[in-house]
Amino acid sequence: MQLISTTDFKGQITYVNHEFIKISGFSWDELTGRPHNLIRHPDMPPAAFKNLWQTIKAGGVWHQLGKNRCKNGDHYWMDASVTSVYAGDEIVDLPINLHHAHRGNNRQGREPVSMDDRGKDREVAI
């Protein structure tokens, strides 16, 4: 299942596809215009998202395995890639978030990895 969302540079959701709505359990109206961290699972460390914003604002592509929260309190795992859209050297569109989702405990043997405040990789115990 491929989930797609876009945000502005303040992290407000501007678009979600049908699959995103379906797996999250939130409606279009509950998601759009709201902070993307609405779906952040409490097991995900804030340092991971700090690194995400640093990476895309610097023109990079951020790719990590993570855990999101559903409206009903359940969760899903996602293999996420986040980037901005460019024309030459100029950002012309908002960040695009592509997620390949795995429901419940199906992590396919992988643990999420985040960046601590010093920029070194570390495993996150979940």
mmCIF file with all atom_site columns, C-alpha atoms in Angstrom:
data_model
loop_
_atom_site.group_PDB
_atom_site.id
_atom_site.type_symbol
_atom_site.label_atom_id
_atom_site.label_alt_id
_atom_site.label_comp_id
_atom_site.label_asym_id
_atom_site.label_entity_id
_atom_site.label_seq_id
_atom_site.pdbx_PDB_ins_code
_atom_site.Cartn_x
_atom_site.Cartn_y
_atom_site.Cartn_z
_atom_site.occupancy
_atom_site.B_iso_or_equiv
_atom_site.pdbx_formal_charge
_atom_site.auth_seq_id
_atom_site.auth_comp_id
_atom_site.auth_asym_id
_atom_site.auth_atom_id
_atom_site.pdbx_PDB_model_num
ATOM 1   C CA . MET A 1 1   ? 0.000   0.000  0.000   1.00 0.00 ? 1   MET A CA 1
ATOM 2   C CA . GLN A 1 2   ? 1.473   3.362  -0.983  1.00 0.00 ? 2   GLN A CA 1
ATOM 3   C CA . LEU A 1 3   ? 0.499   6.342  1.134   1.00 0.00 ? 3   LEU A CA 1
ATOM 4   C CA . ILE A 1 4   ? 1.082   9.857  -0.146  1.00 0.00 ? 4   ILE A CA 1
ATOM 5   C CA . SER A 1 5   ? 0.863   13.096 1.778   1.00 0.00 ? 5   SER A CA 1
ATOM 6   C CA . THR A 1 6   ? 2.125   16.611 1.252   1.00 0.00 ? 6   THR A CA 1
ATOM 7   C CA . THR A 1 7   ? 2.777   19.308 3.806   1.00 0.00 ? 7   THR A CA 1
ATOM 8   C CA . ASP A 1 8   ? 3.794   22.911 3.851   1.00 0.00 ? 8   ASP A CA 1
ATOM 9   C CA . PHE A 1 9   ? 7.084   23.905 5.473   1.00 0.00 ? 9   PHE A CA 1
ATOM 10  C CA . LYS A 1 10  ? 5.302   24.400 8.782   1.00 0.00 ? 10  LYS A CA 1
ATOM 11  C CA . GLY A 1 11  ? 4.333   20.715 8.752   1.00 0.00 ? 11  GLY A CA 1
ATOM 12  C CA . GLN A 1 12  ? 0.624   21.285 8.028   1.00 0.00 ? 12  GLN A CA 1
ATOM 13  C CA . ILE A 1 13  ? -0.933  18.561 5.867   1.00 0.00 ? 13  ILE A CA 1
ATOM 14  C CA . THR A 1 14  ? -2.056  19.890 2.477   1.00 0.00 ? 14  THR A CA 1
ATOM 15  C CA . TYR A 1 15  ? -2.920  16.597 0.731   1.00 0.00 ? 15  TYR A CA 1
ATOM 16  C CA . VAL A 1 16  ? -3.407  12.900 1.523   1.00 0.00 ? 16  VAL A CA 1
ATOM 17  C CA . ASN A 1 17  ? -4.378  10.112 -0.858  1.00 0.00 ? 17  ASN A CA 1
ATOM 18  C CA . HIS A 1 18  ? -7.207  7.615  -0.307  1.00 0.00 ? 18  HIS A CA 1
ATOM 19  C CA . GLU A 1 19  ? -4.841  4.916  1.008   1.00 0.00 ? 19  GLU A CA 1
ATOM 20  C CA . PHE A 1 20  ? -3.493  7.317  3.636   1.00 0.00 ? 20  PHE A CA 1
ATOM 21  C CA . ILE A 1 21  ? -7.030  8.067  4.829   1.00 0.00 ? 21  ILE A CA 1
ATOM 22  C CA . LYS A 1 22  ? -7.942  4.384  4.824   1.00 0.00 ? 22  LYS A CA 1
ATOM 23  C CA . ILE A 1 23  ? -5.008  3.138  6.927   1.00 0.00 ? 23  ILE A CA 1
ATOM 24  C CA . SER A 1 24  ? -4.930  6.101  9.337   1.00 0.00 ? 24  SER A CA 1
ATOM 25  C CA . GLY A 1 25  ? -8.665  6.028  10.072  1.00 0.00 ? 25  GLY A CA 1
ATOM 26  C CA . PHE A 1 26  ? -8.842  9.823  9.897   1.00 0.00 ? 26  PHE A CA 1
ATOM 27  C CA . SER A 1 27  ? -11.028 11.625 7.359   1.00 0.00 ? 27  SER A CA 1
ATOM 28  C CA . TRP A 1 28  ? -9.779  14.131 4.774   1.00 0.00 ? 28  TRP A CA 1
ATOM 29  C CA . ASP A 1 29  ? -11.149 16.986 6.903   1.00 0.00 ? 29  ASP A CA 1
ATOM 30  C CA . GLU A 1 30  ? -9.497  15.653 10.074  1.00 0.00 ? 30  GLU A CA 1
ATOM 31  C CA . LEU A 1 31  ? -6.098  15.513 8.327   1.00 0.00 ? 31  LEU A CA 1
ATOM 32  C CA . THR A 1 32  ? -5.822  18.453 5.931   1.00 0.00 ? 32  THR A CA 1
ATOM 33  C CA . GLY A 1 33  ? -4.766  21.697 7.527   1.00 0.00 ? 33  GLY A CA 1
ATOM 34  C CA . ARG A 1 34  ? -3.603  19.856 10.642  1.00 0.00 ? 34  ARG A CA 1
ATOM 35  C CA . PRO A 1 35  ? -0.001  19.217 11.746  1.00 0.00 ? 35  PRO A CA 1
ATOM 36  C CA . HIS A 1 36  ? 1.467   16.043 10.251  1.00 0.00 ? 36  HIS A CA 1
ATOM 37  C CA . ASN A 1 37  ? 2.550   15.055 13.754  1.00 0.00 ? 37  ASN A CA 1
ATOM 38  C CA . LEU A 1 38  ? -1.138  14.285 14.395  1.00 0.00 ? 38  LEU A CA 1
ATOM 39  C CA . ILE A 1 39  ? -0.275  10.769 13.220  1.00 0.00 ? 39  ILE A CA 1
ATOM 40  C CA . ARG A 1 40  ? 3.110   10.552 14.973  1.00 0.00 ? 40  ARG A CA 1
ATOM 41  C CA . HIS A 1 41  ? 3.229   7.527  17.232  1.00 0.00 ? 41  HIS A CA 1
ATOM 42  C CA . PRO A 1 42  ? 4.589   8.279  20.727  1.00 0.00 ? 42  PRO A CA 1
ATOM 43  C CA . ASP A 1 43  ? 7.264   5.592  20.230  1.00 0.00 ? 43  ASP A CA 1
ATOM 44  C CA . MET A 1 44  ? 8.911   7.728  17.536  1.00 0.00 ? 44  MET A CA 1
ATOM 45  C CA . PRO A 1 45  ? 11.582  10.028 18.973  1.00 0.00 ? 45  PRO A CA 1
ATOM 46  C CA . PRO A 1 46  ? 11.357  13.753 18.155  1.00 0.00 ? 46  PRO A CA 1
ATOM 47  C CA . ALA A 1 47  ? 14.998  13.680 16.959  1.00 0.00 ? 47  ALA A CA 1
ATOM 48  C CA . ALA A 1 48  ? 13.924  11.636 13.931  1.00 0.00 ? 48  ALA A CA 1
ATOM 49  C CA . PHE A 1 49  ? 11.616  14.421 12.764  1.00 0.00 ? 49  PHE A CA 1
ATOM 50  C CA . LYS A 1 50  ? 14.156  17.109 13.549  1.00 0.00 ? 50  LYS A CA 1
ATOM 51  C CA . ASN A 1 51  ? 16.524  15.250 11.215  1.00 0.00 ? 51  ASN A CA 1
ATOM 52  C CA . LEU A 1 52  ? 13.752  14.922 8.588   1.00 0.00 ? 52  LEU A CA 1
ATOM 53  C CA . TRP A 1 53  ? 13.204  18.700 8.424   1.00 0.00 ? 53  TRP A CA 1
ATOM 54  C CA . GLN A 1 54  ? 16.930  19.460 8.433   1.00 0.00 ? 54  GLN A CA 1
ATOM 55  C CA . THR A 1 55  ? 17.431  17.031 5.556   1.00 0.00 ? 55  THR A CA 1
ATOM 56  C CA . ILE A 1 56  ? 14.648  18.256 3.267   1.00 0.00 ? 56  ILE A CA 1
ATOM 57  C CA . LYS A 1 57  ? 15.299  21.947 3.961   1.00 0.00 ? 57  LYS A CA 1
ATOM 58  C CA . ALA A 1 58  ? 18.906  21.308 2.903   1.00 0.00 ? 58  ALA A CA 1
ATOM 59  C CA . GLY A 1 59  ? 17.657  19.775 -0.358  1.00 0.00 ? 59  GLY A CA 1
ATOM 60  C CA . GLY A 1 60  ? 18.144  16.138 0.585   1.00 0.00 ? 60  GLY A CA 1
ATOM 61  C CA . VAL A 1 61  ? 15.912  13.077 0.559   1.00 0.00 ? 61  VAL A CA 1
ATOM 62  C CA . TRP A 1 62  ? 15.012  11.597 3.937   1.00 0.00 ? 62  TRP A CA 1
ATOM 63  C CA . HIS A 1 63  ? 14.387  7.855  4.099   1.00 0.00 ? 63  HIS A CA 1
ATOM 64  C CA . GLN A 1 64  ? 13.556  5.967  7.297   1.00 0.00 ? 64  GLN A CA 1
ATOM 65  C CA . LEU A 1 65  ? 11.407  3.224  8.756   1.00 0.00 ? 65  LEU A CA 1
ATOM 66  C CA . GLY A 1 66  ? 8.915   4.591  11.264  1.00 0.00 ? 66  GLY A CA 1
ATOM 67  C CA . LYS A 1 67  ? 5.723   4.032  13.192  1.00 0.00 ? 67  LYS A CA 1
ATOM 68  C CA . ASN A 1 68  ? 2.548   6.101  12.801  1.00 0.00 ? 68  ASN A CA 1
ATOM 69  C CA . ARG A 1 69  ? -0.565  6.302  14.959  1.00 0.00 ? 69  ARG A CA 1
ATOM 70  C CA . CYS A 1 70  ? -4.069  5.511  13.707  1.00 0.00 ? 70  CYS A CA 1
ATOM 71  C CA . LYS A 1 71  ? -7.143  7.398  14.881  1.00 0.00 ? 71  LYS A CA 1
ATOM 72  C CA . ASN A 1 72  ? -8.355  4.337  16.815  1.00 0.00 ? 72  ASN A CA 1
ATOM 73  C CA . GLY A 1 73  ? -5.062  4.071  18.730  1.00 0.00 ? 73  GLY A CA 1
ATOM 74  C CA . ASP A 1 74  ? -3.669  1.260  16.571  1.00 0.00 ? 74  ASP A CA 1
ATOM 75  C CA . HIS A 1 75  ? -0.477  1.820  14.602  1.00 0.00 ? 75  HIS A CA 1
ATOM 76  C CA . TYR A 1 76  ? 1.172   1.004  11.305  1.00 0.00 ? 76  TYR A CA 1
ATOM 77  C CA . TRP A 1 77  ? 4.771   0.789  10.181  1.00 0.00 ? 77  TRP A CA 1
ATOM 78  C CA . MET A 1 78  ? 5.908   2.817  7.225   1.00 0.00 ? 78  MET A CA 1
ATOM 79  C CA . ASP A 1 79  ? 8.961   2.848  5.034   1.00 0.00 ? 79  ASP A CA 1
ATOM 80  C CA . ALA A 1 80  ? 9.024   6.589  4.363   1.00 0.00 ? 80  ALA A CA 1
ATOM 81  C CA . SER A 1 81  ? 10.777  8.754  1.794   1.00 0.00 ? 81  SER A CA 1
ATOM 82  C CA . VAL A 1 82  ? 10.376  12.518 2.040   1.00 0.00 ? 82  VAL A CA 1
ATOM 83  C CA . THR A 1 83  ? 11.597  15.088 -0.468  1.00 0.00 ? 83  THR A CA 1
ATOM 84  C CA . SER A 1 84  ? 10.727  18.448 -1.992  1.00 0.00 ? 84  SER A CA 1
ATOM 85  C CA . VAL A 1 85  ? 9.982   19.108 -5.657  1.00 0.00 ? 85  VAL A CA 1
ATOM 86  C CA . TYR A 1 86  ? 12.576  21.189 -7.507  1.00 0.00 ? 86  TYR A CA 1
ATOM 87  C CA . ALA A 1 87  ? 12.850  23.050 -10.812 1.00 0.00 ? 87  ALA A CA 1
ATOM 88  C CA . GLY A 1 88  ? 16.574  23.563 -11.228 1.00 0.00 ? 88  GLY A CA 1
ATOM 89  C CA . ASP A 1 89  ? 17.863  24.771 -7.873  1.00 0.00 ? 89  ASP A CA 1
ATOM 90  C CA . GLU A 1 90  ? 14.550  26.197 -6.707  1.00 0.00 ? 90  GLU A CA 1
ATOM 91  C CA . ILE A 1 91  ? 11.941  24.446 -4.551  1.00 0.00 ? 91  ILE A CA 1
ATOM 92  C CA . VAL A 1 92  ? 8.691   24.694 -6.507  1.00 0.00 ? 92  VAL A CA 1
ATOM 93  C CA . ASP A 1 93  ? 6.429   22.451 -4.465  1.00 0.00 ? 93  ASP A CA 1
ATOM 94  C CA . LEU A 1 94  ? 5.884   21.344 -0.915  1.00 0.00 ? 94  LEU A CA 1
ATOM 95  C CA . PRO A 1 95  ? 7.468   18.279 0.696   1.00 0.00 ? 95  PRO A CA 1
ATOM 96  C CA . ILE A 1 96  ? 6.139   15.009 -0.665  1.00 0.00 ? 96  ILE A CA 1
ATOM 97  C CA . ASN A 1 97  ? 5.928   12.066 1.711   1.00 0.00 ? 97  ASN A CA 1
ATOM 98  C CA . LEU A 1 98  ? 5.785   8.576  0.219   1.00 0.00 ? 98  LEU A CA 1
ATOM 99  C CA . HIS A 1 99  ? 5.109   5.752  2.646   1.00 0.00 ? 99  HIS A CA 1
ATOM 100 C CA . HIS A 1 100 ? 4.897   2.025  2.074   1.00 0.00 ? 100 HIS A CA 1
ATOM 101 C CA . ALA A 1 101 ? 2.766   0.882  4.991   1.00 0.00 ? 101 ALA A CA 1
ATOM 102 C CA . HIS A 1 102 ? 2.668   -2.332 6.998   1.00 0.00 ? 102 HIS A CA 1
ATOM 103 C CA . ARG A 1 103 ? -0.241  -2.734 9.421   1.00 0.00 ? 103 ARG A CA 1
ATOM 104 C CA . GLY A 1 104 ? 0.118   -3.683 13.092  1.00 0.00 ? 104 GLY A CA 1
ATOM 105 C CA . ASN A 1 105 ? 3.231   -5.540 14.198  1.00 0.00 ? 105 ASN A CA 1
ATOM 106 C CA . ASN A 1 106 ? 4.324   -6.485 10.668  1.00 0.00 ? 106 ASN A CA 1
ATOM 107 C CA . ARG A 1 107 ? 7.730   -4.827 10.581  1.00 0.00 ? 107 ARG A CA 1
ATOM 108 C CA . GLN A 1 108 ? 9.302   -7.492 8.382   1.00 0.00 ? 108 GLN A CA 1
ATOM 109 C CA . GLY A 1 109 ? 12.066  -7.913 10.960  1.00 0.00 ? 109 GLY A CA 1
ATOM 110 C CA . ARG A 1 110 ? 13.188  -4.274 10.840  1.00 0.00 ? 110 ARG A CA 1
ATOM 111 C CA . GLU A 1 111 ? 13.369  -1.715 13.625  1.00 0.00 ? 111 GLU A CA 1
ATOM 112 C CA . PRO A 1 112 ? 13.054  2.011  13.017  1.00 0.00 ? 112 PRO A CA 1
ATOM 113 C CA . VAL A 1 113 ? 16.260  3.993  13.013  1.00 0.00 ? 113 VAL A CA 1
ATOM 114 C CA . SER A 1 114 ? 16.452  7.644  13.924  1.00 0.00 ? 114 SER A CA 1
ATOM 115 C CA . MET A 1 115 ? 19.119  10.260 14.365  1.00 0.00 ? 115 MET A CA 1
ATOM 116 C CA . ASP A 1 116 ? 20.033  11.407 17.854  1.00 0.00 ? 116 ASP A CA 1
ATOM 117 C CA . ASP A 1 117 ? 20.890  15.049 18.460  1.00 0.00 ? 117 ASP A CA 1
ATOM 118 C CA . ARG A 1 118 ? 24.564  14.464 17.610  1.00 0.00 ? 118 ARG A CA 1
ATOM 119 C CA . GLY A 1 119 ? 23.647  13.064 14.175  1.00 0.00 ? 119 GLY A CA 1
ATOM 120 C CA . LYS A 1 120 ? 24.761  9.492  14.888  1.00 0.00 ? 120 LYS A CA 1
ATOM 121 C CA . ASP A 1 121 ? 22.537  6.564  13.928  1.00 0.00 ? 121 ASP A CA 1
ATOM 122 C CA . ARG A 1 122 ? 20.981  4.665  16.812  1.00 0.00 ? 122 ARG A CA 1
ATOM 123 C CA . GLU A 1 123 ? 18.333  1.998  17.115  1.00 0.00 ? 123 GLU A CA 1
ATOM 124 C CA . VAL A 1 124 ? 15.063  2.932  18.727  1.00 0.00 ? 124 VAL A CA 1
ATOM 125 C CA . ALA A 1 125 ? 13.684  0.432  21.217  1.00 0.00 ? 125 ALA A CA 1
ATOM 126 C CA . ILE A 1 126 ? 9.998   -0.141 20.647  1.00 0.00 ? 126 ILE A CA 1
#
